[in-house]
Amino acid sequence: MLNETVAGLLNTQVNKEFYSAYLYLDFANFYEDEGLKGFANWYRVQAQEERDHAMLMIQYLQNNDCKVVLESIDKPNIELNQKMDPLKQGYAHEQYVTSLIHNIYAAAYEVKDFRTMQFLDWFVKEQGEEETNASDLIKKMELFGDDAKSLYMLDSELGGRVYAAPSLVL
Ligand SMILES: [Fe+2]
């Protein structure tokens, strides 16, 4: 059995990860409407990864005999107008998620819950990659977004992203 605070934070994080999936699906829908199917694909894959994160946390809780409580998922309430909006909002969101993961890690550290710390190591690293990816997308859009041909090529590049199952196995 896990420490109550740590288990509670992980359970809350399940909801946050599903919210992330929901948010990125909203971004994908925005880009579909804009005719940028590559960007839409990129965020659909991202949404799948977020669902994986939630599922990994559920499995970890269950492996430790903790009951999982699913709460309602908030509506994505971010206003999207410009092509850059999802990219900037996505970056800010990933920075926020990083802070959440670090909070759980700190709580586990506090009670010497080494098992949860080890579990979360993967997520700490993953968040680093998510922030880099999000920031790279912004830079690319800043460089190429205003030129139609370049935007077409960037959209094609993002259309090539393929979903892969998470490298973490429990
Ligand atoms: Fe995530």
XYZ file of N, CA, C and O and ligand atoms in Angstrom:
681
model
N 0.848 -1.203 0.000
C 0.000 0.000 0.000
C 0.883 1.254 0.000
O 1.877 1.319 0.723
N 0.488 2.211 -0.805
C 1.274 3.447 -0.890
C 0.831 4.438 0.180
O -0.280 4.342 0.701
N 1.698 5.365 0.460
C 1.340 6.492 1.327
C 0.087 7.181 0.755
O -0.031 7.360 -0.458
N -0.795 7.580 1.646
C -2.102 8.109 1.221
C -1.967 9.375 0.354
O -2.662 9.519 -0.663
N -1.077 10.254 0.754
C -0.881 11.498 -0.006
C -0.331 11.199 -1.399
O -0.811 11.736 -2.404
N 0.654 10.317 -1.443
C 1.277 9.967 -2.730
C 0.242 9.301 -3.643
O 0.113 9.660 -4.822
N -0.512 8.360 -3.086
C -1.538 7.673 -3.879
C -2.588 8.666 -4.368
O -3.035 8.599 -5.524
N -2.972 9.607 -3.500
C -3.963 10.619 -3.875
C -3.465 11.490 -5.018
O -4.203 11.789 -5.963
N -2.208 11.883 -4.957
C -1.630 12.722 -6.015
C -1.555 11.964 -7.335
O -1.818 12.517 -8.407
N -1.189 10.687 -7.260
C -1.126 9.869 -8.478
C -2.520 9.706 -9.083
O -2.698 9.760 -10.299
N -3.508 9.526 -8.206
C -4.886 9.392 -8.700
C -5.354 10.686 -9.390
O -5.995 10.646 -10.446
N -4.978 11.817 -8.803
C -5.316 13.107 -9.419
C -4.597 13.253 -10.757
O -5.144 13.777 -11.724
N -3.368 12.757 -10.813
C -2.573 12.871 -12.034
C -3.179 12.055 -13.184
O -3.041 12.429 -14.348
N -3.842 10.964 -12.835
C -4.549 10.175 -13.857
C -5.517 11.091 -14.598
O -5.563 11.129 -15.835
N -6.262 11.856 -13.826
C -7.228 12.774 -14.425
C -6.520 13.849 -15.270
O -6.975 14.195 -16.362
N -5.413 14.356 -14.761
C -4.663 15.403 -15.479
C -4.146 14.880 -16.818
O -4.102 15.608 -17.808
N -3.720 13.601 -16.833
C -3.200 13.015 -18.077
C -4.335 12.833 -19.088
O -4.157 13.085 -20.278
N -5.496 12.397 -18.597
C -6.643 12.286 -19.512
C -7.049 13.668 -20.021
O -7.439 13.838 -21.174
N -6.947 14.667 -19.145
C -7.248 16.038 -19.587
C -6.267 16.464 -20.683
O -6.663 17.072 -21.681
N -4.984 16.114 -20.503
C -3.976 16.448 -21.520
C -4.357 15.815 -22.857
O -4.254 16.456 -23.911
N -4.790 14.560 -22.806
C -5.209 13.873 -24.041
C -6.368 14.630 -24.689
O -6.407 14.832 -25.909
N -7.291 15.056 -23.854
C -8.481 15.783 -24.325
C -8.076 17.117 -24.955
O -8.577 17.514 -26.005
N -7.150 17.805 -24.275
C -6.659 19.104 -24.749
C -5.978 18.951 -26.112
O -6.229 19.719 -27.042
N -5.132 17.919 -26.239
C -4.398 17.738 -27.495
C -5.318 17.277 -28.619
O -5.075 17.579 -29.786
N -6.375 16.579 -28.267
C -7.367 16.218 -29.276
C -8.066 17.484 -29.778
O -8.367 17.620 -30.968
N -8.285 18.416 -28.870
C -8.875 19.708 -29.237
C -7.946 20.454 -30.196
O -8.392 21.050 -31.179
N -6.640 20.409 -29.904
C -5.650 21.040 -30.793
C -5.698 20.371 -32.178
O -5.649 21.045 -33.202
N -5.764 19.040 -32.170
C -5.811 18.292 -33.439
C -7.039 18.716 -34.251
O -6.955 18.929 -35.465
N -8.162 18.859 -33.572
C -9.393 19.267 -34.261
C -9.256 20.673 -34.841
O -9.731 20.953 -35.947
N -8.597 21.562 -34.087
C -8.361 22.933 -34.572
C -7.567 22.900 -35.883
O -7.927 23.550 -36.863
N -6.502 22.090 -35.905
C -5.661 22.033 -37.105
C -6.376 21.336 -38.267
O -6.160 21.687 -39.427
N -7.229 20.371 -37.966
C -8.043 19.760 -39.030
C -8.878 20.840 -39.711
O -8.944 20.912 -40.929
N -9.505 21.684 -38.886
C -10.355 22.751 -39.425
C -9.536 23.739 -40.245
O -10.043 24.365 -41.174
N -8.263 23.904 -39.873
C -7.374 24.833 -40.583
C -6.802 24.206 -41.854
O -6.102 24.867 -42.612
N -7.045 22.913 -42.045
C -6.507 22.222 -43.218
C -5.077 21.758 -43.040
O -4.426 21.348 -44.002
N -4.575 21.824 -41.817
C -3.195 21.370 -41.553
C -3.240 19.965 -40.941
O -3.166 19.784 -39.724
N -3.357 18.987 -41.816
C -3.576 17.614 -41.359
C -2.350 17.004 -40.687
O -2.466 16.092 -39.883
N -1.176 17.500 -41.036
C 0.047 17.013 -40.394
C 0.112 17.441 -38.936
O 0.426 16.637 -38.056
N -0.192 18.699 -38.687
C -0.235 19.197 -37.310
C -1.313 18.427 -36.526
O -1.113 18.081 -35.358
N -2.435 18.190 -37.191
C -3.535 17.448 -36.542
C -3.059 16.046 -36.161
O -3.306 15.567 -35.049
N -2.338 15.415 -37.082
C -1.803 14.076 -36.802
C -0.860 14.105 -35.606
O -0.916 13.249 -34.721
N 0.007 15.112 -35.582
C 0.997 15.217 -34.510
C 0.302 15.275 -33.153
O 0.681 14.578 -32.211
N -0.753 16.058 -33.072
C -1.449 16.203 -31.783
C -2.343 15.007 -31.467
O -2.585 14.719 -30.297
N -2.807 14.316 -32.487
C -3.563 13.074 -32.208
C -2.630 12.026 -31.588
O -3.004 11.336 -30.651
N -1.411 11.923 -32.125
C -0.430 10.997 -31.560
C -0.093 11.425 -30.125
O -0.003 10.603 -29.205
N 0.044 12.738 -29.942
C 0.339 13.265 -28.608
C -0.789 12.888 -27.634
O -0.528 12.495 -26.489
N -2.013 12.986 -28.087
C -3.173 12.626 -27.253
C -3.105 11.147 -26.859
O -3.396 10.785 -25.712
N -2.698 10.314 -27.801
C -2.581 8.874 -27.494
C -1.527 8.640 -26.409
O -1.705 7.817 -25.511
N -0.430 9.393 -26.512
C 0.632 9.247 -25.502
C 0.135 9.653 -24.121
O 0.492 9.035 -23.114
N -0.679 10.702 -24.083
C -1.192 11.162 -22.787
C -2.119 10.117 -22.169
O -2.103 9.894 -20.962
N -2.902 9.483 -23.013
C -3.767 8.408 -22.522
C -2.911 7.276 -21.954
O -3.229 6.710 -20.910
N -1.803 6.983 -22.637
C -0.870 5.963 -22.137
C -0.347 6.330 -20.747
O -0.217 5.469 -19.879
N -0.020 7.610 -20.565
C 0.492 8.051 -19.256
C -0.540 7.760 -18.173
O -0.202 7.267 -17.096
N -1.802 8.096 -18.478
C -2.880 7.845 -17.507
C -2.984 6.349 -17.209
O -3.089 5.944 -16.043
N -2.916 5.538 -18.257
C -3.062 4.088 -18.076
C -1.905 3.506 -17.258
O -2.096 2.598 -16.451
N -0.701 4.040 -17.475
C 0.459 3.579 -16.697
C 0.268 3.898 -15.216
O 0.597 3.088 -14.344
N -0.268 5.068 -14.944
C -0.485 5.456 -13.543
C -1.576 4.603 -12.901
O -1.471 4.216 -11.737
N -2.615 4.305 -13.672
C -3.676 3.425 -13.166
C -3.082 2.059 -12.829
O -3.322 1.501 -11.751
N -2.268 1.552 -13.757
C -1.686 0.230 -13.525
C -0.764 0.230 -12.311
O -0.777 -0.697 -11.500
N 0.010 1.302 -12.182
C 0.919 1.393 -11.032
C 0.140 1.417 -9.717
O 0.498 0.727 -8.762
N -0.931 2.195 -9.689
C -1.767 2.256 -8.475
C -2.349 0.881 -8.163
O -2.327 0.420 -7.017
N -2.845 0.233 -9.194
C -3.462 -1.088 -8.987
C -2.430 -2.143 -8.588
O -2.717 -3.020 -7.775
N -1.230 -2.038 -9.155
C -0.165 -2.971 -8.762
C 0.166 -2.827 -7.279
O 0.716 -3.734 -6.658
N -0.151 -1.660 -6.736
C 0.126 -1.402 -5.319
C -1.145 -1.420 -4.468
O -1.196 -0.806 -3.398
N -2.166 -2.114 -4.991
C -3.420 -2.302 -4.250
C -4.133 -1.012 -3.877
O -4.782 -0.936 -2.828
N -3.969 0.011 -4.711
C -4.687 1.268 -4.460
C -5.913 1.343 -5.371
O -5.831 0.987 -6.544
N -6.984 1.814 -4.808
C -8.219 1.953 -5.593
C -8.110 3.196 -6.468
O -7.682 4.250 -6.016
N -8.498 3.050 -7.724
C -8.456 4.179 -8.656
C -9.845 4.787 -8.767
O -10.825 4.074 -8.988
N -9.930 6.089 -8.589
C -11.209 6.792 -8.722
C -11.121 7.719 -9.934
O -10.271 8.615 -9.966
N -11.981 7.474 -10.911
C -11.979 8.320 -12.107
C -12.907 9.508 -11.896
O -14.082 9.329 -11.586
N -12.362 10.698 -12.047
C -13.160 11.921 -11.909
C -13.539 12.431 -13.304
O -12.980 11.991 -14.310
N -14.464 13.387 -13.347
C -14.857 13.934 -14.652
C -13.701 14.759 -15.234
O -12.921 15.367 -14.505
N -13.624 14.747 -16.560
C -12.541 15.447 -17.259
C -13.048 16.825 -17.693
O -14.123 16.932 -18.297
N -12.276 17.848 -17.360
C -12.674 19.214 -17.721
C -12.741 19.393 -19.230
O -12.009 18.752 -19.983
N -13.603 20.304 -19.639
C -13.677 20.692 -21.043
C -12.422 21.520 -21.379
O -12.029 22.383 -20.587
N -11.782 21.260 -22.537
C -10.642 22.113 -22.893
C -11.166 23.523 -23.170
O -11.958 23.704 -24.094
N -10.776 24.471 -22.354
C -11.369 25.815 -22.498
C -10.332 26.844 -22.936
O -10.320 27.963 -22.465
N -9.438 26.407 -23.813
C -8.416 27.321 -24.326
C -8.870 27.842 -25.680
O -9.259 27.066 -26.554
N -8.833 29.152 -25.825
C -9.276 29.743 -27.082
C -8.170 29.645 -28.131
O -7.027 30.030 -27.880
N -8.526 29.089 -29.281
C -7.541 28.901 -30.352
C -7.964 29.714 -31.569
O -9.026 29.476 -32.134
N -7.134 30.665 -31.940
C -7.435 31.494 -33.109
C -6.353 31.412 -34.165
O -6.628 31.193 -35.337
N -5.103 31.591 -33.732
C -3.971 31.585 -34.665
C -3.330 30.193 -34.714
O -3.426 29.438 -33.746
N -2.628 29.923 -35.811
C -1.942 28.632 -35.959
C -0.902 28.414 -34.863
O -0.552 27.289 -34.536
N -0.387 29.492 -34.325
C 0.628 29.391 -33.272
C 0.014 29.069 -31.905
O 0.704 28.546 -31.022
N -1.270 29.370 -31.726
C -1.890 29.260 -30.393
C -1.739 27.881 -29.743
O -1.308 27.797 -28.584
N -2.081 26.789 -30.444
C -1.937 25.477 -29.792
C -0.494 25.187 -29.388
O -0.253 24.585 -28.342
N 0.458 25.637 -30.218
C 1.869 25.349 -29.928
C 2.306 26.029 -28.639
O 2.959 25.419 -27.791
N 1.924 27.287 -28.494
C 2.307 28.029 -27.279
C 1.557 27.507 -26.060
O 2.131 27.358 -24.975
N 0.266 27.226 -26.249
C -0.533 26.695 -25.138
C -0.028 25.307 -24.737
O -0.019 24.955 -23.566
N 0.388 24.537 -25.741
C 0.903 23.192 -25.484
C 2.186 23.231 -24.676
O 2.386 22.447 -23.745
N 3.041 24.176 -25.004
C 4.312 24.329 -24.280
C 4.039 24.715 -22.827
O 4.598 24.116 -21.898
N 3.160 25.695 -22.643
C 2.809 26.130 -21.278
C 2.187 24.966 -20.506
O 2.471 24.765 -19.319
N 1.355 24.187 -21.185
C 0.700 23.057 -20.520
C 1.725 22.017 -20.078
O 1.634 21.481 -18.968
N 2.699 21.732 -20.933
C 3.715 20.737 -20.568
C 4.568 21.215 -19.385
O 4.950 20.416 -18.526
N 4.850 22.512 -19.344
C 5.595 23.049 -18.195
C 4.779 22.871 -16.909
O 5.328 22.531 -15.853
N 3.474 23.061 -17.027
C 2.583 22.868 -15.880
C 2.587 21.386 -15.451
O 2.713 21.074 -14.263
N 2.500 20.487 -16.430
C 2.489 19.053 -16.106
C 3.810 18.645 -15.452
O 3.820 17.849 -14.504
N 4.907 19.205 -15.942
C 6.206 18.932 -15.318
C 6.166 19.301 -13.834
O 6.626 18.533 -12.981
N 5.575 20.454 -13.524
C 5.503 20.879 -12.115
C 4.652 19.907 -11.307
O 4.952 19.635 -10.139
N 3.609 19.359 -11.920
C 2.760 18.382 -11.219
C 3.530 17.096 -10.917
O 3.461 16.552 -9.812
N 4.262 16.612 -11.919
C 5.056 15.386 -11.737
C 6.111 15.612 -10.650
O 6.329 14.756 -9.782
N 6.736 16.779 -10.688
C 7.757 17.092 -9.677
C 7.149 17.153 -8.279
O 7.778 16.737 -7.300
N 5.912 17.643 -8.192
C 5.209 17.682 -6.891
C 5.004 16.276 -6.333
O 5.185 16.048 -5.137
N 4.600 15.369 -7.205
C 4.366 13.991 -6.746
C 5.699 13.376 -6.315
O 5.790 12.678 -5.312
N 6.731 13.666 -7.112
C 8.060 13.148 -6.795
C 8.510 13.653 -5.418
O 9.022 12.888 -4.592
N 8.267 14.936 -5.176
C 8.650 15.536 -3.890
C 7.894 14.870 -2.740
O 8.467 14.626 -1.672
N 6.621 14.571 -2.969
C 5.809 13.922 -1.925
C 6.328 12.515 -1.649
O 6.376 12.067 -0.488
N 6.740 11.811 -2.707
C 7.281 10.460 -2.546
C 8.630 10.510 -1.817
O 8.920 9.683 -0.940
N 9.416 11.496 -2.166
C 10.730 11.692 -1.531
C 10.563 11.944 -0.032
O 11.300 11.400 0.797
N 9.561 12.739 0.287
C 9.262 13.126 1.672
C 9.041 11.899 2.567
O 9.485 11.870 3.706
N 8.367 10.891 2.022
C 8.041 9.706 2.838
C 8.941 8.512 2.478
O 8.618 7.361 2.800
N 10.046 8.810 1.789
C 10.996 7.761 1.383
C 10.316 6.631 0.599
O 10.584 5.451 0.818
N 9.434 7.018 -0.289
C 8.751 6.044 -1.140
C 9.604 5.854 -2.400
O 9.340 6.434 -3.453
N 10.632 5.037 -2.269
C 11.604 4.866 -3.358
C 10.991 4.193 -4.582
O 11.397 4.438 -5.710
N 10.012 3.359 -4.347
C 9.364 2.660 -5.469
C 8.661 3.668 -6.383
O 8.794 3.613 -7.605
N 7.917 4.582 -5.764
C 7.214 5.583 -6.580
C 8.210 6.530 -7.243
O 8.017 6.943 -8.390
N 9.282 6.856 -6.534
C 10.295 7.722 -7.146
C 10.868 7.057 -8.396
O 11.054 7.702 -9.436
N 11.126 5.767 -8.285
C 11.670 5.047 -9.442
C 10.654 5.006 -10.586
O 11.000 5.188 -11.752
N 9.392 4.785 -10.236
C 8.320 4.796 -11.241
C 8.272 6.157 -11.943
O 8.141 6.243 -13.165
N 8.395 7.212 -11.135
C 8.259 8.565 -11.686
C 9.486 9.034 -12.465
O 9.392 9.991 -13.237
N 10.617 8.360 -12.277
C 11.826 8.739 -13.029
C 11.537 8.811 -14.527
O 11.978 9.721 -15.219
N 10.793 7.814 -15.011
C 10.463 7.772 -16.436
C 9.674 9.017 -16.838
O 9.900 9.607 -17.893
N 8.743 9.423 -15.977
C 7.896 10.577 -16.278
C 8.694 11.888 -16.220
O 8.429 12.805 -16.996
N 9.657 11.951 -15.310
C 10.498 13.147 -15.217
C 11.258 13.331 -16.532
O 11.304 14.420 -17.105
N 11.815 12.222 -17.019
C 12.555 12.258 -18.285
C 11.610 12.582 -19.451
O 11.920 13.389 -20.317
N 10.466 11.931 -19.451
C 9.457 12.141 -20.495
C 9.050 13.616 -20.564
O 8.909 14.179 -21.645
N 8.870 14.249 -19.409
C 8.477 15.659 -19.389
C 9.561 16.538 -20.004
O 9.252 17.518 -20.680
N 10.814 16.176 -19.761
C 11.906 16.914 -20.393
C 11.786 16.854 -21.906
O 11.921 17.864 -22.601
N 11.481 15.649 -22.415
C 11.331 15.481 -23.867
C 10.110 16.235 -24.386
O 10.163 16.853 -25.455
N 9.022 16.183 -23.635
C 7.789 16.879 -24.059
C 8.033 18.384 -24.173
O 7.581 19.019 -25.121
N 8.752 18.934 -23.202
C 9.017 20.377 -23.232
C 9.912 20.733 -24.414
O 9.696 21.740 -25.085
N 10.916 19.889 -24.675
C 11.803 20.135 -25.820
C 11.014 20.079 -27.124
O 11.151 20.961 -27.985
N 10.180 19.051 -27.279
C 9.368 18.925 -28.500
C 8.468 20.141 -28.695
O 8.358 20.676 -29.798
N 7.833 20.563 -27.606
C 6.892 21.692 -27.690
C 7.637 22.973 -28.065
O 7.174 23.756 -28.902
N 8.791 23.165 -27.462
C 9.568 24.371 -27.746
C 10.130 24.340 -29.173
O 10.160 25.363 -29.865
N 10.538 23.163 -29.640
C 11.032 23.019 -31.021
C 9.944 23.374 -32.044
O 10.220 24.001 -33.072
N 8.717 22.941 -31.744
C 7.604 23.229 -32.661
C 7.380 24.732 -32.792
O 7.126 25.236 -33.896
N 7.476 25.429 -31.670
C 7.295 26.887 -31.693
C 8.383 27.535 -32.552
O 8.105 28.384 -33.400
N 9.634 27.079 -32.358
C 10.745 27.649 -33.137
C 10.546 27.409 -34.629
O 10.773 28.301 -35.458
N 10.113 26.194 -34.971
C 9.897 25.882 -36.393
C 8.791 26.758 -36.972
O 8.898 27.247 -38.093
N 7.722 26.917 -36.201
C 6.608 27.727 -36.686
C 7.036 29.184 -36.836
O 6.647 29.856 -37.796
N 7.860 29.663 -35.914
C 8.351 31.043 -36.013
C 9.200 31.222 -37.273
O 9.125 32.231 -37.953
N 9.996 30.189 -37.574
C 10.882 30.273 -38.733
C 10.127 30.125 -40.049
O 10.397 30.845 -41.015
N 9.195 29.169 -40.086
C 8.620 28.773 -41.382
C 7.124 29.054 -41.555
O 6.596 28.916 -42.646
N 6.463 29.421 -40.449
C 4.992 29.506 -40.467
C 4.422 30.533 -41.420
O 3.295 30.382 -41.890
N 5.191 31.585 -41.711
C 4.630 32.665 -42.529
C 4.772 32.416 -44.033
O 4.217 33.148 -44.843
N 5.544 31.390 -44.383
C 5.761 31.104 -45.805
C 4.958 29.856 -46.193
O 5.115 28.794 -45.580
N 4.091 29.986 -47.168
C 3.160 28.909 -47.515
C 3.869 27.593 -47.848
O 3.490 26.534 -47.354
N 4.918 27.671 -48.659
C 5.619 26.434 -49.065
C 6.290 25.761 -47.865
O 6.258 24.535 -47.718
N 6.912 26.596 -47.035
C 7.591 26.049 -45.856
C 6.587 25.445 -44.876
O 6.844 24.405 -44.276
N 5.455 26.101 -44.737
C 4.418 25.589 -43.842
C 3.891 24.248 -44.353
O 3.653 23.315 -43.581
N 3.774 24.159 -45.671
C 3.326 22.893 -46.276
C 4.313 21.772 -45.948
O 3.919 20.667 -45.586
N 5.612 22.086 -46.054
C 6.629 21.067 -45.759
C 6.655 20.701 -44.282
O 6.825 19.534 -43.916
N 6.477 21.696 -43.433
C 6.437 21.432 -41.991
C 5.233 20.560 -41.660
O 5.328 19.612 -40.879
N 4.108 20.867 -42.295
C 2.896 20.068 -42.070
C 3.119 18.622 -42.524
O 2.701 17.682 -41.843
N 3.822 18.464 -43.653
C 4.127 17.108 -44.145
C 5.016 16.362 -43.150
O 4.821 15.180 -42.887
N 6.007 17.087 -42.614
C 6.918 16.475 -41.638
C 6.140 15.985 -40.414
O 6.313 14.851 -39.957
N 5.250 16.821 -39.910
C 4.499 16.459 -38.698
C 3.486 15.347 -38.986
O 3.109 14.580 -38.098
N 3.098 15.261 -40.254
C 2.183 14.192 -40.663
C 2.834 12.825 -40.602
O 2.157 11.795 -40.601
N 4.159 12.805 -40.531
C 4.884 11.535 -40.496
C 5.025 10.949 -39.100
O 5.550 9.843 -38.934
N 4.582 11.677 -38.091
C 4.721 11.143 -36.726
C 3.825 9.923 -36.544
O 2.632 9.955 -36.852
N 4.435 8.859 -36.051
C 3.698 7.602 -35.868
C 3.641 7.278 -34.379
O 4.630 7.446 -33.656
N 2.495 6.817 -33.943
C 2.340 6.443 -32.542
C 3.196 5.229 -32.191
O 3.270 4.269 -32.941
N 3.866 5.319 -31.063
C 4.610 4.156 -30.547
C 4.225 3.962 -29.086
O 4.059 4.948 -28.351
N 4.075 2.732 -28.678
C 3.728 2.444 -27.290
C 4.825 2.956 -26.361
O 5.984 3.049 -26.777
N 4.473 3.312 -25.131
C 5.489 3.859 -24.208
C 6.598 2.857 -23.912
O 6.375 1.649 -23.908
N 7.796 3.406 -23.673
C 8.943 2.545 -23.412
C 8.916 1.988 -21.981
O 9.661 1.068 -21.658
N 8.068 2.555 -21.143
C 7.975 2.086 -19.757
C 7.034 0.885 -19.674
O 5.885 0.952 -20.099
N 7.534 -0.193 -19.126
C 6.699 -1.382 -18.934
C 6.626 -1.672 -17.442
O 7.652 -1.691 -16.749
N 5.425 -1.871 -16.924
C 5.278 -2.136 -15.490
C 5.165 -3.619 -15.207
O 4.626 -4.364 -15.996
Fe 1.665 13.184 -19.940
